[in-house]
PDB file of C-alpha atoms in Angstrom:
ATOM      1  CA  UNK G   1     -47.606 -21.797   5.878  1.00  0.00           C
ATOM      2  CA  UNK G   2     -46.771 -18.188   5.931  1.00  0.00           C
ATOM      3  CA  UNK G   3     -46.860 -15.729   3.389  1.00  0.00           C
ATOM      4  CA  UNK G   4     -44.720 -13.571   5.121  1.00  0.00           C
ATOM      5  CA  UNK G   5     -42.143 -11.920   2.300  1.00  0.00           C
ATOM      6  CA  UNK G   6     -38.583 -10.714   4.031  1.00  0.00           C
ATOM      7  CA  UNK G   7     -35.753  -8.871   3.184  1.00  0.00           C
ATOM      8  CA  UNK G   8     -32.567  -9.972   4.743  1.00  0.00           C
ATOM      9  CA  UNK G   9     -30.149  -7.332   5.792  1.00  0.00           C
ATOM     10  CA  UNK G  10     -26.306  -7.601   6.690  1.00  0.00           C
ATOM     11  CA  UNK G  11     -26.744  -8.544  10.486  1.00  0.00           C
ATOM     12  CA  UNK G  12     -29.367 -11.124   9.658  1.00  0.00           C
ATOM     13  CA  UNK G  13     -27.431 -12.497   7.164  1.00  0.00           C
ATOM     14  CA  UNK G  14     -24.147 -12.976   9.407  1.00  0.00           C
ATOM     15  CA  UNK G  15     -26.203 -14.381  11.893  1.00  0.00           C
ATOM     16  CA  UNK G  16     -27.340 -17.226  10.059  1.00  0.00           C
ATOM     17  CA  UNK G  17     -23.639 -18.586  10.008  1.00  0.00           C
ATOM     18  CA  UNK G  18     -22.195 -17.290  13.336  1.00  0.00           C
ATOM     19  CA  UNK G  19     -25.221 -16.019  15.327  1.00  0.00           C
ATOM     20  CA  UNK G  20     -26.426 -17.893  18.594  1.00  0.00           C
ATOM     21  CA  UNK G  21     -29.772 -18.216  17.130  1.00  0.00           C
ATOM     22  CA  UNK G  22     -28.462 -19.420  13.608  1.00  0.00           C
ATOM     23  CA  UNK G  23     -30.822 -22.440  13.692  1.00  0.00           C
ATOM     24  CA  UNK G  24     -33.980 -19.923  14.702  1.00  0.00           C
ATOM     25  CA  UNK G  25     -32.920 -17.663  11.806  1.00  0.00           C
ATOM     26  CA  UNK G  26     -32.940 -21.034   9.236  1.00  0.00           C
ATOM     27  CA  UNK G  27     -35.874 -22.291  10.803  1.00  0.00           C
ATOM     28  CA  UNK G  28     -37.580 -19.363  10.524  1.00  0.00           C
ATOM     29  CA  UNK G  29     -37.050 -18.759   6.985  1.00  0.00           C
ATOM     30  CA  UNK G  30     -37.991 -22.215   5.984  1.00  0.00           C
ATOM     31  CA  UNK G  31     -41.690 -21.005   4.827  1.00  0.00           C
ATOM     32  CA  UNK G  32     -40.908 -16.988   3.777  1.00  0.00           C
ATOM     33  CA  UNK G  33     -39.852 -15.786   0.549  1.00  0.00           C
ATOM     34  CA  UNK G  34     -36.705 -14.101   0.919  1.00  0.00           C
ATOM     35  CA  UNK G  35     -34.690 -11.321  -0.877  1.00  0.00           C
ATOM     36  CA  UNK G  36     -31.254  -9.594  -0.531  1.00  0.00           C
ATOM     37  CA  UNK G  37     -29.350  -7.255  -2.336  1.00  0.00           C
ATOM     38  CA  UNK G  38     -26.221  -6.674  -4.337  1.00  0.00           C
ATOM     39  CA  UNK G  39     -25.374  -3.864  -1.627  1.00  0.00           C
ATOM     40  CA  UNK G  40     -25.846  -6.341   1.334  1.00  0.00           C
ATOM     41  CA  UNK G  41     -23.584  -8.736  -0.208  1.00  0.00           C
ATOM     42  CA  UNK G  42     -21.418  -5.763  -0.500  1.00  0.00           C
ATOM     43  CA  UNK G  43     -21.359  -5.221   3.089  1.00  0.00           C
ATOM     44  CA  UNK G  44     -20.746  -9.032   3.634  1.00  0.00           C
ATOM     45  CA  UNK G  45     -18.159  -8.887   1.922  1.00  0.00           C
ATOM     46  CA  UNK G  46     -16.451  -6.218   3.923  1.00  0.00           C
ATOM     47  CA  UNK G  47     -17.228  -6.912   6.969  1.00  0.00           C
ATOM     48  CA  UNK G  48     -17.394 -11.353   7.775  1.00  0.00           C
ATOM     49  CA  UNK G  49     -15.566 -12.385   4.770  1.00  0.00           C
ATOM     50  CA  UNK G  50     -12.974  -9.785   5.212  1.00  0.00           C
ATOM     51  CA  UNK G  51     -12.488 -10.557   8.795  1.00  0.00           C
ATOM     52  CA  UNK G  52     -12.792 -14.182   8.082  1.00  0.00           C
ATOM     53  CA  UNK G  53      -9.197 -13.296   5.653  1.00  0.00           C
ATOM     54  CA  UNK G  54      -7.808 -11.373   8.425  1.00  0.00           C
ATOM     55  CA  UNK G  55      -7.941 -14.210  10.896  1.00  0.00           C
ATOM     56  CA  UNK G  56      -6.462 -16.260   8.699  1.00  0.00           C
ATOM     57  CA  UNK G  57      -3.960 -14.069   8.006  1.00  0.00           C
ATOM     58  CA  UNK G  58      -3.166 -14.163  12.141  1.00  0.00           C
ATOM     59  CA  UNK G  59      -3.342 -17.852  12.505  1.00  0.00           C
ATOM     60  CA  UNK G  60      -0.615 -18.418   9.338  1.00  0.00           C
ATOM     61  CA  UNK G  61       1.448 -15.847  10.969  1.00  0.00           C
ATOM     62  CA  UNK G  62       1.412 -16.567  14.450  1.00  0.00           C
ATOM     63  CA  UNK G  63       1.423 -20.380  13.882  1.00  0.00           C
ATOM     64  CA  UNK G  64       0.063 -20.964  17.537  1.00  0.00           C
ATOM     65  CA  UNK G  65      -3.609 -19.903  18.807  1.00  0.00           C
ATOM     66  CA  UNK G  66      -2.199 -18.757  22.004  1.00  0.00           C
ATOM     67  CA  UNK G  67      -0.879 -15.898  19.970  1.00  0.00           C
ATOM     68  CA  UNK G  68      -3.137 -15.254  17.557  1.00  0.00           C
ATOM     69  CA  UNK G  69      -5.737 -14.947  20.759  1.00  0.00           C
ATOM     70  CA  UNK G  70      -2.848 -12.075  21.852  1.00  0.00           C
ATOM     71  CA  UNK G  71      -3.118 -10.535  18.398  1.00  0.00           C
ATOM     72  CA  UNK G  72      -7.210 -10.129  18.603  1.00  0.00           C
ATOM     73  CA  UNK G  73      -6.681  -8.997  22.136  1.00  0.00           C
ATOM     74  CA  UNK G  74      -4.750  -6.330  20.567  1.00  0.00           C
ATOM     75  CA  UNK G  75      -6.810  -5.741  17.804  1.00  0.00           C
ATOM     76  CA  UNK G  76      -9.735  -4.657  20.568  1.00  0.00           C
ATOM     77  CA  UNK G  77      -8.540  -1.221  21.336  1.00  0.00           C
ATOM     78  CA  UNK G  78      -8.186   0.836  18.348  1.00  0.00           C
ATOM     79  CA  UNK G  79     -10.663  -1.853  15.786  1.00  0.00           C
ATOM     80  CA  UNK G  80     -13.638  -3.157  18.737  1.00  0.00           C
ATOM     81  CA  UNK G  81     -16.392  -4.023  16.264  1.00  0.00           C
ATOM     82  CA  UNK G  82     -13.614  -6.363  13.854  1.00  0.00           C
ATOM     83  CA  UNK G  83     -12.120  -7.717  16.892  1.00  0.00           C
ATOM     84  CA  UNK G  84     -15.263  -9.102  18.213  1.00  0.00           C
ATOM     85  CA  UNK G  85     -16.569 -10.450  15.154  1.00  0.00           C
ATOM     86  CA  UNK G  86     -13.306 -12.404  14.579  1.00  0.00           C
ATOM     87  CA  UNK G  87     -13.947 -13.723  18.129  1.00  0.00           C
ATOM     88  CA  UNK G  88     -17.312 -14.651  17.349  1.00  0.00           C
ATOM     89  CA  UNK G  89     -15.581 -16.566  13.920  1.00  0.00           C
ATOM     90  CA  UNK G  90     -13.461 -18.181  15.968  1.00  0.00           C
ATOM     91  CA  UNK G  91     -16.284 -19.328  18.609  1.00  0.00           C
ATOM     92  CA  UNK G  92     -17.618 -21.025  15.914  1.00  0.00           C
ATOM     93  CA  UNK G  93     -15.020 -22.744  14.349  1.00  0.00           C
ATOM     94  CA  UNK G  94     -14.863 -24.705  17.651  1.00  0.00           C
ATOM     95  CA  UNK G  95     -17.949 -25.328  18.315  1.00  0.00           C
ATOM     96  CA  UNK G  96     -17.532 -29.310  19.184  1.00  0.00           C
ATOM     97  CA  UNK G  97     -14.184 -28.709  21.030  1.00  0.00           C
ATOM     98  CA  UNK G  98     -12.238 -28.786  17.725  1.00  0.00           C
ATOM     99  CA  UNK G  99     -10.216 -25.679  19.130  1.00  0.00           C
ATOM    100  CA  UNK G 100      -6.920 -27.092  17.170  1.00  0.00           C
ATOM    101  CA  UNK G 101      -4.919 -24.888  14.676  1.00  0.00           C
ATOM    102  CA  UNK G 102      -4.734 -27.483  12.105  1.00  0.00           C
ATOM    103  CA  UNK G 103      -8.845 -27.930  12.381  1.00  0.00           C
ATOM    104  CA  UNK G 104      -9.183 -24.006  12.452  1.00  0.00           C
ATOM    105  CA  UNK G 105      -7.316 -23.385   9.752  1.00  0.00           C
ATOM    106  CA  UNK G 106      -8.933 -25.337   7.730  1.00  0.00           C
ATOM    107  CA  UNK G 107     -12.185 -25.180   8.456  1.00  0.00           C
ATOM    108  CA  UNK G 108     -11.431 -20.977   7.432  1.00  0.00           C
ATOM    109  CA  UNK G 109     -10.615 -22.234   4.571  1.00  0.00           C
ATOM    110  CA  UNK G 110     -13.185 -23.850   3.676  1.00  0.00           C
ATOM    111  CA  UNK G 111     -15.259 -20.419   4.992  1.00  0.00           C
ATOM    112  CA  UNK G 112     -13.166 -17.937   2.799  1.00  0.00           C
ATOM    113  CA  UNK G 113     -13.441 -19.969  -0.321  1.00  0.00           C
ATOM    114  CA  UNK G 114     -16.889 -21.167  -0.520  1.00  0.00           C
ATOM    115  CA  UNK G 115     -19.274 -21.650   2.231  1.00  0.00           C
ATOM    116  CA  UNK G 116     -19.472 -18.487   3.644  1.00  0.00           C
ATOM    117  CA  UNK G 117     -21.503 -17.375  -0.122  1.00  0.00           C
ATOM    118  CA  UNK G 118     -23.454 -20.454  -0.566  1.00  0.00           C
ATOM    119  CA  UNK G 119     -24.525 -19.499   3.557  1.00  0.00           C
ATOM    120  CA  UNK G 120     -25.572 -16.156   1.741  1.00  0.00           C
ATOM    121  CA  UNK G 121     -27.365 -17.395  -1.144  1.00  0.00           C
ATOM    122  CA  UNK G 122     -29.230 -20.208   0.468  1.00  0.00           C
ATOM    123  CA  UNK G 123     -32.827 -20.203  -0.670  1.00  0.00           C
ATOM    124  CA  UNK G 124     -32.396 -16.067  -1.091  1.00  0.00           C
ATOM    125  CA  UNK G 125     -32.914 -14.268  -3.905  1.00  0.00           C
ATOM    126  CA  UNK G 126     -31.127 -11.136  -5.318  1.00  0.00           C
ATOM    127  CA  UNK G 127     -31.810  -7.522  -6.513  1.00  0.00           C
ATOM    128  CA  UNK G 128     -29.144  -4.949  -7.579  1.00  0.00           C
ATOM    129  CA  UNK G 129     -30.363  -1.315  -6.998  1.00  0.00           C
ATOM    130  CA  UNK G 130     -27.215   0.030  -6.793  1.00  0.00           C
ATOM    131  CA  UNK G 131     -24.692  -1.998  -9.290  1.00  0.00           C
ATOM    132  CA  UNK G 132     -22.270  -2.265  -6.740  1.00  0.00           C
ATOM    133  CA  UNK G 133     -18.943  -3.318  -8.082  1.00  0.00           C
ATOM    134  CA  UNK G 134     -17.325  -4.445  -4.978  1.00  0.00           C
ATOM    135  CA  UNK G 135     -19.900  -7.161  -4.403  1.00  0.00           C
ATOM    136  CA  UNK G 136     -18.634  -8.807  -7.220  1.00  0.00           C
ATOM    137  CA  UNK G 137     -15.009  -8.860  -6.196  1.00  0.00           C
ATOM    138  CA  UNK G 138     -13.423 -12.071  -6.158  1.00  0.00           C
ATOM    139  CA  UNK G 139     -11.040 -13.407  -2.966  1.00  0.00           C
ATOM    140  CA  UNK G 140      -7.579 -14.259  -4.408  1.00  0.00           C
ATOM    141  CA  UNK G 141      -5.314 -16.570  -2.901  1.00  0.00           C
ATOM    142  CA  UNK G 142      -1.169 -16.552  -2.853  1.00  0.00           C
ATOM    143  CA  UNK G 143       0.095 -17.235   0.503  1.00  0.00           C
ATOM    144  CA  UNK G 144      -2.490 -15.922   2.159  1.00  0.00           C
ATOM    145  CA  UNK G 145      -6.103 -14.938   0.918  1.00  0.00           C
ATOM    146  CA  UNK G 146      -6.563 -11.080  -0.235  1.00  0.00           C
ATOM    147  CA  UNK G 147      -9.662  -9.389  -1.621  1.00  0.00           C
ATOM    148  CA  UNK G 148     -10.188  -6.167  -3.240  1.00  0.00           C
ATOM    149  CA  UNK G 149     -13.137  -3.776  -1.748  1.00  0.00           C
ATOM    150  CA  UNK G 150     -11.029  -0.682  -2.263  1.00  0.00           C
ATOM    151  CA  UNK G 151     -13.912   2.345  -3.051  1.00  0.00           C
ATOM    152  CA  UNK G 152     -12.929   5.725  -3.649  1.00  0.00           C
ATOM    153  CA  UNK G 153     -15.169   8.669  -5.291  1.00  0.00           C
ATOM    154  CA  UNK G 154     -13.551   9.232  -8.229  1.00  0.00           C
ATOM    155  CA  UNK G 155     -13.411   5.615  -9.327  1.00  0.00           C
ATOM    156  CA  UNK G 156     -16.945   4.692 -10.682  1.00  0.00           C
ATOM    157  CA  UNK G 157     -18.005   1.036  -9.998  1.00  0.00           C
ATOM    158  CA  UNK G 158     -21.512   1.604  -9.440  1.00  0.00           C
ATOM    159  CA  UNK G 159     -24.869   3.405 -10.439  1.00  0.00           C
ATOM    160  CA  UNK G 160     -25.324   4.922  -6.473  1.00  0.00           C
ATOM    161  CA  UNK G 161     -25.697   8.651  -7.920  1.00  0.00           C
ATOM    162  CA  UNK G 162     -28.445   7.260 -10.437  1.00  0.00           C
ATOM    163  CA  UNK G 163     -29.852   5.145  -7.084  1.00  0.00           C
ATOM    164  CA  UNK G 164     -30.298   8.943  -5.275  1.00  0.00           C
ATOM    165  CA  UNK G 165     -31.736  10.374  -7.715  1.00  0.00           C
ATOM    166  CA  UNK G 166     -34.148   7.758  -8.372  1.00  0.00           C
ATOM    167  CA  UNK G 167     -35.009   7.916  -4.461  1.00  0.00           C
ATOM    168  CA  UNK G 168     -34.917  11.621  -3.917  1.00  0.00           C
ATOM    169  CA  UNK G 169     -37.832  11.636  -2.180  1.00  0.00           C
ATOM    170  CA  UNK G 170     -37.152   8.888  -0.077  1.00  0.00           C
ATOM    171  CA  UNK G 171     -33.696  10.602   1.129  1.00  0.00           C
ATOM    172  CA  UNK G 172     -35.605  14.170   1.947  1.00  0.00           C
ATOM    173  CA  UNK G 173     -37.856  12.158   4.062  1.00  0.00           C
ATOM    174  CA  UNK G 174     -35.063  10.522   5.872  1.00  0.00           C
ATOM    175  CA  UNK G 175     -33.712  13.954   6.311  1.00  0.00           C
ATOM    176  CA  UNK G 176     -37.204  14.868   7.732  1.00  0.00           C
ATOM    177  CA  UNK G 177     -37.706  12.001  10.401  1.00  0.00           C
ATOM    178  CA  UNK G 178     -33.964  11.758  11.598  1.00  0.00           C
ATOM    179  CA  UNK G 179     -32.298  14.948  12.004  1.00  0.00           C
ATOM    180  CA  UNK G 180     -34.165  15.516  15.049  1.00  0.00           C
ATOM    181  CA  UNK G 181     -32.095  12.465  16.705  1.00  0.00           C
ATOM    182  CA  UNK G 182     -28.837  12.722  17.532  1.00  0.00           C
ATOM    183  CA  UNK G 183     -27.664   9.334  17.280  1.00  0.00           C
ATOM    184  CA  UNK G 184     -28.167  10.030  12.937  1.00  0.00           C
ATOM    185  CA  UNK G 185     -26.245  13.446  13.126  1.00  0.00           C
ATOM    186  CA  UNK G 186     -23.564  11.867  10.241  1.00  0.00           C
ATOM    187  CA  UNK G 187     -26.281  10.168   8.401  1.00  0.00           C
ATOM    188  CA  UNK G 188     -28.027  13.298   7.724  1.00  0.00           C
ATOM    189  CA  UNK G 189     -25.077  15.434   7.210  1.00  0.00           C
ATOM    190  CA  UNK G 190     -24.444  12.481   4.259  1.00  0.00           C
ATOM    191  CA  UNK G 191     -27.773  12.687   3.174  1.00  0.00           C
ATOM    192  CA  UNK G 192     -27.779  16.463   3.000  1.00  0.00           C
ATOM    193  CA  UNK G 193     -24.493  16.307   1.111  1.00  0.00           C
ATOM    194  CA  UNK G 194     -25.514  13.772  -1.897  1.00  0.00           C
ATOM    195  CA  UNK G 195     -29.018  15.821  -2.142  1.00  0.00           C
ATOM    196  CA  UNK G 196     -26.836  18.626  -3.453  1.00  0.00           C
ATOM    197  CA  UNK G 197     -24.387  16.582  -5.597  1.00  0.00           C
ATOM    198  CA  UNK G 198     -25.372  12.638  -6.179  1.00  0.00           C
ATOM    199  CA  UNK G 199     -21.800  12.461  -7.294  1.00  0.00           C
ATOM    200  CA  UNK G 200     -20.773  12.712  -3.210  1.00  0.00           C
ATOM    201  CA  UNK G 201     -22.854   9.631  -2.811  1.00  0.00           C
ATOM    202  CA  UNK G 202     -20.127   7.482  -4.716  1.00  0.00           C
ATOM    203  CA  UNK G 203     -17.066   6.123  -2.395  1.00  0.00           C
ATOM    204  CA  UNK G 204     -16.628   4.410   0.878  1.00  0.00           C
ATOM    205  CA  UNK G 205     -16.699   8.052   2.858  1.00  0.00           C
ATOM    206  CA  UNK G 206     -20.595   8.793   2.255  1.00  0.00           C
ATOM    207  CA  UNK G 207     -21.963   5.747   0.861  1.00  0.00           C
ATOM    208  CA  UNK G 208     -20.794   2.893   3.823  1.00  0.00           C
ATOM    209  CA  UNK G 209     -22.407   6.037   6.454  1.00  0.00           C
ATOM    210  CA  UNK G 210     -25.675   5.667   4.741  1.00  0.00           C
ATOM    211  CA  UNK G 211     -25.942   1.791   4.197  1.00  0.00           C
ATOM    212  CA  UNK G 212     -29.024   1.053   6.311  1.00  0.00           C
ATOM    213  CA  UNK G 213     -30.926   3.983   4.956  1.00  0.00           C
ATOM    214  CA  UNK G 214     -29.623   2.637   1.550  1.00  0.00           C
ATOM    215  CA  UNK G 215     -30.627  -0.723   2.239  1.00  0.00           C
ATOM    216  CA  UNK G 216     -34.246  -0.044   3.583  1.00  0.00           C
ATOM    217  CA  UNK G 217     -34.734   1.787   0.291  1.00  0.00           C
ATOM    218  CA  UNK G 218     -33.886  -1.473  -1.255  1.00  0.00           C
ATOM    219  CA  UNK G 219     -36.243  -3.184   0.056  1.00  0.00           C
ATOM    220  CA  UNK G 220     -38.897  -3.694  -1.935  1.00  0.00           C
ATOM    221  CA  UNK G 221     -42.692  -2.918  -1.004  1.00  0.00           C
ATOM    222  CA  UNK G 222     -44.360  -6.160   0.881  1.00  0.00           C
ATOM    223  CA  UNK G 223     -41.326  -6.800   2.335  1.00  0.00           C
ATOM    224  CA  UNK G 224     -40.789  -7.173   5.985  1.00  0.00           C
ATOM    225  CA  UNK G 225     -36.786  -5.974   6.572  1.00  0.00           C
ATOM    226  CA  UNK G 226     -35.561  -8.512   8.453  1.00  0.00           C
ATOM    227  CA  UNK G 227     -32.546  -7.545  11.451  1.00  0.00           C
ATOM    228  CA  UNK G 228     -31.061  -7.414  14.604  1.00  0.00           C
ATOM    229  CA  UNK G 229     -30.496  -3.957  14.436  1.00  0.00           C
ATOM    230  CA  UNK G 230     -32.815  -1.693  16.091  1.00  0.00           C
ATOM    231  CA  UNK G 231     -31.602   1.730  14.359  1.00  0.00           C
ATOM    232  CA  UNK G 232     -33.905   0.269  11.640  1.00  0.00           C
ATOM    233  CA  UNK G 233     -37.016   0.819  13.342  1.00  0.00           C
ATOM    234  CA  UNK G 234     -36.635   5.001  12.729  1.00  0.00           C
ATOM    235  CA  UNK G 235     -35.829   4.749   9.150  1.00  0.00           C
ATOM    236  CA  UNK G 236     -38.412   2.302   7.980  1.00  0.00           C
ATOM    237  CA  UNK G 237     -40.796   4.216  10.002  1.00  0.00           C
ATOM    238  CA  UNK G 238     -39.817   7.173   8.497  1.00  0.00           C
ATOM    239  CA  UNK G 239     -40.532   5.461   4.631  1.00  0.00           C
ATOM    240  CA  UNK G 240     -43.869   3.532   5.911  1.00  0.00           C
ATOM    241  CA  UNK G 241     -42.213   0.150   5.662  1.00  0.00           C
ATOM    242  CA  UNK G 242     -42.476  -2.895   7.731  1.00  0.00           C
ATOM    243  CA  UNK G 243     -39.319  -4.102  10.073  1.00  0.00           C
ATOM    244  CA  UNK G 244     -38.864  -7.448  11.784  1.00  0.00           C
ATOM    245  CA  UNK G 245     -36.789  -7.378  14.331  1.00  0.00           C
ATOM    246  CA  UNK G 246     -35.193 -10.950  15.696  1.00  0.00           C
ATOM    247  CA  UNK G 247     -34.990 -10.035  19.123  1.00  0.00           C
ATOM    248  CA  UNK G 248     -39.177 -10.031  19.219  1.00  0.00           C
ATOM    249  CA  UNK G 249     -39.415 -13.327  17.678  1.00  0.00           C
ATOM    250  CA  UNK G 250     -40.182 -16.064  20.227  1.00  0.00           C
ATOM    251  CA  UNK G 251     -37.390 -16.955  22.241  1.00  0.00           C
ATOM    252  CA  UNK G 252     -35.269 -14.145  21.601  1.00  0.00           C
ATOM    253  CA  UNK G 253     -31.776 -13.458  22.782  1.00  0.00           C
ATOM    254  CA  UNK G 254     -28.717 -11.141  22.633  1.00  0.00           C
ATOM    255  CA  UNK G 255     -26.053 -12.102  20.891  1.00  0.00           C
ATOM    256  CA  UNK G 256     -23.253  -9.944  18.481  1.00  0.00           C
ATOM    257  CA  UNK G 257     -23.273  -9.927  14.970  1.00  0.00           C
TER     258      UNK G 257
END
C-alpha cells in the first residue's frame, strides 16, 4: 500500500466527477491520505457548482436542449473557460445515451443539491488556512437555484490578510522565482501589491489571481499537490514542495477540467 500523502487541488477535484479519467483519479486515491482546503472548496464552488446553476438556469429557460446547446454556443465567445465546462457537465449527464431534458434536468438536480459536495468530501479531509467565507455559502432554491459567492475588499469574510502575513516569506519567494516569466506577470504584480498592504489581498480582484500560489501554500509539508495543471510545477518549485501531476501517471490523457 502506499504511503503517498496528497493534496487535492481544484482541477483534480472537478475531475473526479466530470474528468475522462474520473475512475483513474478514484482509483488512484483508494490507498493515499488525502487533504483539501476550505479555499479549494471555495473555488469549487465558483467555478463547477456555479456553472452546474447556470445550466440549469438555461435548460428551465429554454425548455428544449436544442436551444440551450444555442445558448452555450453563445456563451463561447465572450465566457470560453464557463462555456466549456458546462459542455463537459452536460457530456456527463448523458453518459449512457440519457441525452433527454427531463433526465438532464434532473439528474442537475440532484448535482446542485447534493452530490456534487459529497463527490468533494469523499474520503478527503479538510484544512482552513484562510477562513474563507464563501466556501461556506449555501445554494438556495426558488424557481431556479442561486448561490451567493459575491467578494468584495471592503467586506471581510475571511482571515486572507492574517494568511499573508503568516506566509510572508513564502510570497517574497514567489516573487523571486516567477517574475522572471511572463506567463505570472499579474500574479506578481498581486503579490507585490498585498506585500505592501495585506488588506489588498482581501476580495475577488487580488485574491482569485493568486489562488494556486495560495493553494500550494496550503498545502501542508509531506504532501504531494495533486493536479492537472502544469503552472504548478514553477510555484511548488519555487517553495521546495512536491507536485503530482495526472498527466504523468500511467496511462495519461488530455482532457478539460
Amino acid at each position: 500500500m502506499s504511503a503517498d500523502k496528497l493534496f487535492l487541488e481544484t482541477p483534480i477535484q472537478i475531475g473526479k466527477i466530470f474528468g475522462r479519467r474520473s475512475k483513474d483519479i478514484f482509483d488512484f486515491l483508494r490507498d493515499k491520505e488525502a487533504l483539501t482546503s476550505n479555499y479549494v472548496l471555495m473555488e469549487f464552488k465558483r467555478t463547477i457548482l456555479k456553472d452546474c446553476i447556470l445550466l440549469y438556469s438555461f435548460l428551465k429557460e429554454e425548455k428544449r436542449l436544442e436551444d440551450t446547446f444555442r445558448r452555450i454556443s453563445e456563451l463561447r465567445d465572450f465566457e470560453h473557460r464557463t462555456a466549456s465546462r458546462i459542455s463537459l457537465i452536460l457530456s456527463k449527464l448523458s453518459e449512457n445515451n440519457t441525452l433527454e431534458y427531463e433526465k438532464v434536468l434532473n439528474k442537475l438536480e440532484d448535482l446542485i443539491e447534493s452530490e456534487l459536495l459529497e463527490y468533494f468530501f469523499y474520503r478527503v479531509n479538510l484544512i482552513d488556512e484562510t477562513k474563507c467565507g464563501l466556501a461556506n455559502e449555501k445554494v438556495h432554491k426558488n424557481e431556479t437555484y442561486s448561490l451567493n459567492l459575491r467578494c468584495k475588499r471592503e467586506e471581510k469574510k475571511c482571515e486572507i490578510e492574517a494568511f499573508v502575513l503568516k506566509n510572508e516569506e513564502g510570497f517574497r519567494k514567489l516573487l523571486n522565482e516567477l517574475q522572471t516569466n511572463e506567463e505570472f506577470k499579474g500574479v506578481c504584480n498581486v503579490i507585490k501589491e498585498i506585500l505592501k498592504d495585506h488588506k489588498k489581498a482581501r476580495g475577488r480582484k487580488n485574491c482569485w489571481k493568486i489562488g494556486d500560489c495560495i493553494i500550494s501554500l496550503e498545502a501542508p509539508k509531506g504532501y504531494k499537490i495533486f493536479t492537472t495543471d502544469h503552472h504548478y510545477k514553477q510555484i511548488c518549485n519555487s517553495l521546495e514542495k512536491e507536485i503530482l501531476l495526472l498527466q504523468d501517471l500511467k496511462h495519461a490523457t488530455t482532457y478539460l477540467v
